[in-house]
Short mmCIF file of C-alpha atoms in Angstrom, two decimals:
data_model
loop_
_atom_site.label_atom_id
_atom_site.label_comp_id
_atom_site.label_asym_id
_atom_site.label_seq_id
_atom_site.Cartn_x
_atom_site.Cartn_y
_atom_site.Cartn_z
CA MET A 45 24.49 -52.15 -8.37
CA ARG A 46 22.30 -49.45 -9.96
CA LEU A 47 20.76 -48.57 -6.63
CA SER A 48 24.23 -48.24 -5.09
CA VAL A 49 25.29 -45.83 -7.76
CA VAL A 50 22.19 -43.71 -7.31
CA PHE A 51 22.71 -43.67 -3.57
CA VAL A 52 26.32 -42.52 -3.99
CA LEU A 53 25.27 -39.73 -6.38
CA LEU A 54 22.49 -38.54 -4.04
CA PHE A 55 24.94 -38.58 -1.12
CA VAL A 56 27.51 -36.50 -3.02
CA LEU A 57 24.87 -34.00 -4.15
CA CYS A 58 23.44 -33.60 -0.69
CA ALA A 59 26.92 -33.24 0.89
CA GLY A 60 27.74 -30.55 -1.58
CA GLU A 61 24.50 -28.71 -0.87
CA VAL A 62 25.12 -28.87 2.93
CA SER A 63 28.69 -27.63 2.48
CA ALA A 64 27.49 -24.64 0.31
CA GLN A 65 24.84 -23.74 2.92
CA THR A 66 27.48 -23.99 5.72
CA ASP A 67 29.79 -21.66 3.73
CA SER A 68 27.02 -19.15 3.18
CA VAL A 69 26.14 -19.12 6.91
CA ASN A 70 29.82 -18.80 7.91
CA PHE A 71 30.31 -15.93 5.51
CA LYS A 72 27.34 -14.03 6.87
CA ARG A 73 28.29 -14.64 10.52
CA VAL A 74 32.01 -13.78 10.32
CA GLU A 75 33.12 -10.68 12.14
CA TRP A 76 34.50 -8.06 9.72
CA GLU A 77 37.07 -5.64 10.95
CA THR A 78 36.09 -2.27 9.42
CA LYS A 79 38.12 0.87 9.14
CA ARG A 80 37.06 4.25 7.61
CA LEU A 81 39.86 5.55 5.35
CA ALA A 82 38.22 8.65 3.92
CA PRO A 83 34.74 9.97 3.24
CA GLY A 84 32.92 7.25 1.38
CA ILE A 85 35.74 4.77 1.58
CA ARG A 86 36.17 1.89 4.11
CA LEU A 87 38.29 -1.15 4.41
CA ARG A 88 36.66 -4.45 5.62
CA GLN A 89 38.71 -7.53 6.41
CA ALA A 90 37.71 -10.97 7.59
CA TRP A 91 39.82 -14.03 8.56
CA PHE A 92 38.14 -17.38 8.27
CA ARG A 93 40.13 -19.69 10.56
CA GLY A 94 39.51 -23.31 11.44
CA LYS A 95 38.85 -24.08 7.76
CA THR A 96 35.39 -22.51 7.96
CA LEU A 97 35.15 -21.28 4.33
CA PHE A 98 35.27 -23.74 1.47
CA LYS A 99 36.85 -26.14 4.01
CA SER A 100 39.84 -23.87 4.19
CA ASN A 101 41.37 -20.87 5.97
CA GLN A 102 40.87 -17.64 4.03
CA PHE A 103 41.84 -13.97 4.56
CA ILE A 104 39.72 -11.54 2.53
CA SER A 105 40.12 -7.77 2.22
CA VAL A 106 37.47 -5.56 0.65
CA LEU A 107 37.93 -1.86 -0.07
CA GLU A 108 34.46 -0.32 -0.49
CA ILE A 109 33.87 2.95 -2.35
CA LYS A 110 30.46 4.62 -2.12
CA PRO A 111 28.94 6.27 -5.17
CA LYS A 112 28.35 10.02 -5.47
CA ILE A 113 31.26 10.80 -3.14
CA LYS A 114 34.21 12.86 -4.47
CA ASN A 115 36.42 9.85 -5.07
CA ARG A 116 37.50 8.76 -8.47
CA LEU A 117 39.20 5.77 -10.05
CA SER A 118 42.12 5.85 -12.44
CA ILE A 119 44.81 3.66 -13.95
CA ALA A 120 48.55 3.98 -13.20
CA PHE A 121 51.09 2.16 -15.36
CA GLU A 122 54.71 1.81 -16.44
CA PRO A 123 55.40 0.96 -20.12
CA LYS A 124 58.70 -0.86 -19.38
CA VAL A 125 59.80 -0.98 -15.72
CA LYS A 126 57.91 -2.62 -12.89
CA ARG A 127 57.03 -1.09 -9.54
CA THR A 128 55.29 -2.29 -6.41
CA THR A 129 51.61 -1.46 -5.89
CA SER A 130 52.56 0.63 -2.94
CA ASP A 131 55.03 2.66 -5.01
CA PHE A 132 52.36 3.31 -7.63
CA GLY A 133 49.93 4.33 -4.94
CA SER A 134 52.15 6.65 -2.90
CA GLY A 135 53.70 8.14 -6.00
CA SER A 136 50.26 9.06 -7.31
CA MET A 137 49.05 10.56 -4.00
CA ALA A 138 46.27 8.00 -4.01
CA ILE A 139 44.00 6.95 -1.12
CA ALA A 140 44.27 3.25 -2.16
CA ALA A 141 45.55 1.03 -4.92
CA ILE A 142 45.12 -2.59 -6.12
CA ASN A 143 47.35 -4.46 -8.55
CA GLY A 144 45.95 -4.43 -12.07
CA THR A 145 45.98 -6.70 -15.14
CA PHE A 146 48.47 -9.22 -16.51
CA PHE A 147 51.93 -8.13 -17.62
CA ASP A 148 55.21 -9.28 -19.17
CA VAL A 149 57.13 -10.51 -16.10
CA LYS A 150 60.45 -10.42 -17.99
CA ASN A 151 60.19 -7.18 -19.94
CA GLY A 152 57.50 -5.21 -18.14
CA GLY A 153 54.47 -3.65 -19.69
CA SER A 154 50.95 -4.98 -19.83
CA VAL A 155 50.11 -7.90 -22.12
CA ASP A 156 46.48 -6.60 -22.18
CA PHE A 157 45.09 -3.48 -23.71
CA ILE A 158 45.31 -0.35 -21.57
CA ARG A 159 44.15 3.17 -22.40
CA ALA A 160 44.84 5.84 -19.84
CA GLY A 161 43.83 9.46 -20.10
CA GLY A 162 42.51 8.75 -23.58
CA GLN A 163 45.91 7.51 -24.83
CA ILE A 164 46.54 3.89 -25.80
CA ILE A 165 49.42 2.56 -23.70
CA ASN A 166 49.45 -1.15 -24.48
CA GLU A 167 47.87 -3.36 -27.06
CA ASN A 168 46.77 -6.99 -26.60
CA HIS A 169 49.41 -9.68 -26.88
CA LEU A 170 47.30 -12.33 -28.56
CA GLU A 171 47.69 -16.08 -28.09
CA LYS A 172 49.76 -18.12 -30.58
CA ASN A 173 46.64 -19.01 -32.55
CA ASN A 174 45.86 -15.30 -32.84
CA THR A 175 42.96 -15.53 -30.37
CA ARG A 176 42.34 -13.49 -27.24
CA ALA A 177 43.59 -14.77 -23.92
CA ARG A 178 41.09 -15.34 -21.10
CA HIS A 179 42.21 -12.10 -19.57
CA GLN A 180 41.41 -10.02 -22.67
CA GLN A 181 37.72 -10.71 -22.69
CA ALA A 182 36.45 -8.25 -20.10
CA ALA A 183 37.17 -4.60 -19.38
CA LEU A 184 37.35 -2.11 -16.58
CA VAL A 185 35.98 1.11 -18.09
CA ILE A 186 36.49 4.33 -16.14
CA LYS A 187 34.56 7.39 -17.28
CA ASN A 188 34.59 10.57 -15.21
CA GLY A 189 36.14 8.61 -12.37
CA ALA A 190 33.28 6.04 -12.25
CA LEU A 191 33.65 2.31 -12.98
CA HIS A 192 31.81 0.12 -15.43
CA ILE A 193 32.67 -3.54 -16.16
CA ASP A 194 32.10 -4.65 -19.75
CA GLU A 195 32.13 -7.94 -21.58
CA TRP A 196 33.84 -8.58 -24.91
CA ASP A 197 31.30 -8.55 -27.76
CA GLY A 198 33.34 -10.69 -30.14
CA SER A 199 34.53 -7.84 -32.34
CA THR A 200 38.20 -7.19 -33.18
CA ASP A 201 38.38 -3.56 -32.03
CA TRP A 202 35.83 -3.80 -29.20
CA GLU A 203 38.15 -2.33 -26.56
CA LYS A 204 39.06 0.70 -28.69
CA ASN A 205 35.38 1.65 -28.98
CA LEU A 206 34.63 1.52 -25.26
CA ASP A 207 33.44 4.86 -23.85
CA GLY A 208 35.89 5.80 -21.16
CA GLU A 209 39.05 7.77 -20.59
CA ASP A 210 40.64 4.77 -18.92
CA VAL A 211 40.21 1.21 -20.09
CA MET A 212 41.99 -1.95 -18.80
CA LEU A 213 41.32 -5.37 -20.22
CA THR A 214 41.49 -8.24 -17.73
CA GLY A 215 39.66 -11.38 -16.80
CA PRO A 216 38.14 -13.82 -16.69
CA LEU A 217 34.80 -12.14 -16.15
CA LEU A 218 33.02 -13.49 -13.07
CA LEU A 219 29.62 -11.77 -12.96
CA HIS A 220 27.88 -9.51 -15.47
CA ASN A 221 24.45 -7.90 -15.10
CA ASP A 222 23.72 -10.05 -12.08
CA LYS A 223 24.42 -13.29 -13.91
CA GLN A 224 27.29 -15.71 -13.55
CA ALA A 225 29.73 -15.59 -16.38
CA LYS A 226 30.83 -18.87 -17.87
CA LEU A 227 34.11 -20.25 -16.45
CA ASP A 228 36.02 -23.05 -18.06
CA SER A 229 37.23 -25.84 -15.82
CA ASN A 230 40.93 -25.24 -16.64
CA THR A 231 43.75 -25.31 -14.10
CA PHE A 232 43.98 -21.51 -13.80
CA ASN A 233 40.30 -21.28 -12.87
CA VAL A 234 40.04 -24.45 -10.66
CA ALA A 235 43.31 -24.20 -8.67
CA ARG A 236 43.49 -22.14 -5.53
CA HIS A 237 45.67 -19.06 -5.78
CA PRO A 238 45.81 -15.56 -4.23
CA ARG A 239 43.19 -13.55 -6.09
CA SER A 240 42.47 -9.92 -6.86
CA ALA A 241 39.21 -8.64 -8.25
CA MET A 242 37.16 -5.52 -9.00
CA ALA A 243 33.40 -5.48 -8.62
CA VAL A 244 30.30 -3.26 -8.56
CA THR A 245 27.52 -4.01 -6.13
CA ASP A 246 23.73 -3.90 -6.60
CA ASN A 247 23.72 -0.42 -4.98
CA ASN A 248 26.60 0.75 -7.21
CA ARG A 249 29.47 0.60 -4.67
CA VAL A 250 32.83 -0.25 -6.18
CA LEU A 251 34.79 -3.00 -4.41
CA MET A 252 38.50 -3.72 -4.62
CA ILE A 253 38.95 -7.32 -3.33
CA THR A 254 41.96 -9.44 -2.44
CA VAL A 255 42.07 -13.03 -1.22
CA ASP A 256 45.45 -14.12 0.18
CA GLY A 257 46.82 -17.59 -0.55
CA ARG A 258 49.72 -20.02 -0.70
CA ASP A 259 49.91 -20.10 3.07
CA ALA A 260 48.50 -22.18 5.87
CA ASN A 261 46.75 -19.04 7.14
CA SER A 262 44.91 -18.53 3.87
CA ALA A 263 44.65 -21.08 1.01
CA GLY A 264 43.56 -18.80 -1.76
CA MET A 265 40.55 -19.50 -4.00
CA SER A 266 39.52 -20.97 -7.25
CA LEU A 267 37.69 -18.51 -9.49
CA PHE A 268 34.49 -20.46 -8.86
CA GLU A 269 34.98 -19.81 -5.10
CA LEU A 270 35.84 -16.13 -5.71
CA ARG A 271 32.74 -15.75 -7.84
CA GLN A 272 30.67 -17.11 -4.92
CA VAL A 273 32.22 -14.58 -2.61
CA LEU A 274 31.24 -11.77 -5.01
CA ARG A 275 27.69 -13.13 -4.82
CA TRP A 276 27.66 -13.01 -1.06
CA LEU A 277 28.98 -9.41 -1.25
CA HIS A 278 25.89 -8.57 -3.36
CA CYS A 279 27.88 -7.82 -6.49
CA ARG A 280 26.20 -7.19 -9.86
CA ASP A 281 29.39 -7.22 -11.95
CA GLY A 282 32.79 -8.63 -11.12
CA VAL A 283 36.02 -9.48 -12.88
CA ASN A 284 39.25 -11.17 -11.97
CA LEU A 285 42.55 -9.27 -12.01
CA ASP A 286 46.15 -10.54 -12.08
CA GLY A 287 46.61 -12.55 -8.95
CA GLY A 288 49.11 -15.00 -7.42
CA GLY A 289 52.16 -13.19 -6.19
CA SER A 290 50.88 -9.97 -7.72
CA THR A 291 47.87 -9.77 -5.37
CA THR A 292 48.28 -6.62 -3.31
CA LEU A 293 45.94 -4.03 -1.70
CA TRP A 294 47.52 -0.83 -0.51
CA THR A 295 46.10 2.11 1.39
CA LYS A 296 47.64 5.47 2.22
CA ALA A 297 46.57 5.13 5.85
CA GLN A 298 47.91 1.64 6.53
CA GLY A 299 50.28 0.67 3.75
CA VAL A 300 49.87 -2.87 2.40
CA VAL A 301 46.85 -4.41 4.18
CA ASN A 302 46.81 -7.91 2.74
CA TYR A 303 49.51 -10.60 2.89
CA PRO A 304 51.28 -10.74 -0.50
CA SER A 305 52.78 -14.15 -1.18
CA ASP A 306 55.85 -13.41 -3.24
CA ASN A 307 58.31 -13.67 -0.33
CA GLY A 308 56.73 -16.91 1.01
CA LYS A 309 56.08 -15.32 4.43
CA TRP A 310 52.89 -14.36 6.22
CA ASP A 311 53.59 -10.64 6.39
CA HIS A 312 52.93 -7.46 4.45
CA LYS A 313 56.40 -7.29 2.78
CA GLY A 314 56.00 -9.76 -0.06
CA GLN A 315 54.90 -7.43 -2.85
CA ARG A 316 55.73 -8.33 -6.41
CA ARG A 317 56.68 -5.54 -8.80
CA VAL A 318 53.89 -5.07 -11.34
CA ALA A 319 53.25 -3.03 -14.47
CA ASN A 320 49.92 -1.37 -13.60
CA VAL A 321 47.41 -0.73 -10.90
CA ILE A 322 44.00 0.74 -10.26
CA LEU A 323 43.97 3.80 -8.04
CA VAL A 324 41.39 5.59 -5.82
CA LYS A 325 42.03 9.27 -5.68
CA ARG A 326 40.20 12.26 -4.17
CA ASN A 327 38.70 14.74 -6.54
#
């Protein structure tokens, strides 16, 4: 009996290792469709069909921004009403936009701390036990148009002391300083959903990432799977944004480039109205 249990455990471990290696190879070999949107900005997209990534179909979009090019990041928001990501982007004369952090679906406004242009726009809506939510323990910090991803240090006023004109709390944190951040095995992290993320690579390129989901064409990912994708993209720091039906990546050149799921159709028309976004603009 003991030998049988050991054999089963070894089989499971070996099968998992083989699957991980297969995923890594498939990710490296996939053909990315690449389009230049502006100097220093390009859009890369890959469609994994035939259940070739994490034993599922996946559609991934990556907007890549090179450092030291005259492009800057900023936050756009609405305190009360909600707008689509494309409305935020086009109304701000942006090159690109991705949906931002979590918000009050009924009343509008972010439930996470946002500072924009040096002014506090939203404070954290804490949990019932007066603790921070999982999406209030990491920050996008934008200073002089450049992005830094920071981790909560445990202090009460941490976010107010961060050095940047624009600050947006979000999460969970996925990677920090080239190390995997701890992820709890709760439903939000383990289940597959459409996902949005921001990341910084080893060579300081900023990535806006969407993974589509809730469709036979693309299953969506757990946060553990999303974190692995960031690893394959050579990211040093990475953080989850609001996802699900909110997941949207828009560009001035092409409009919505992913497949938002809020209308239940595999098209580009299913945007959800959100309270905030991250923009890429030209200096």
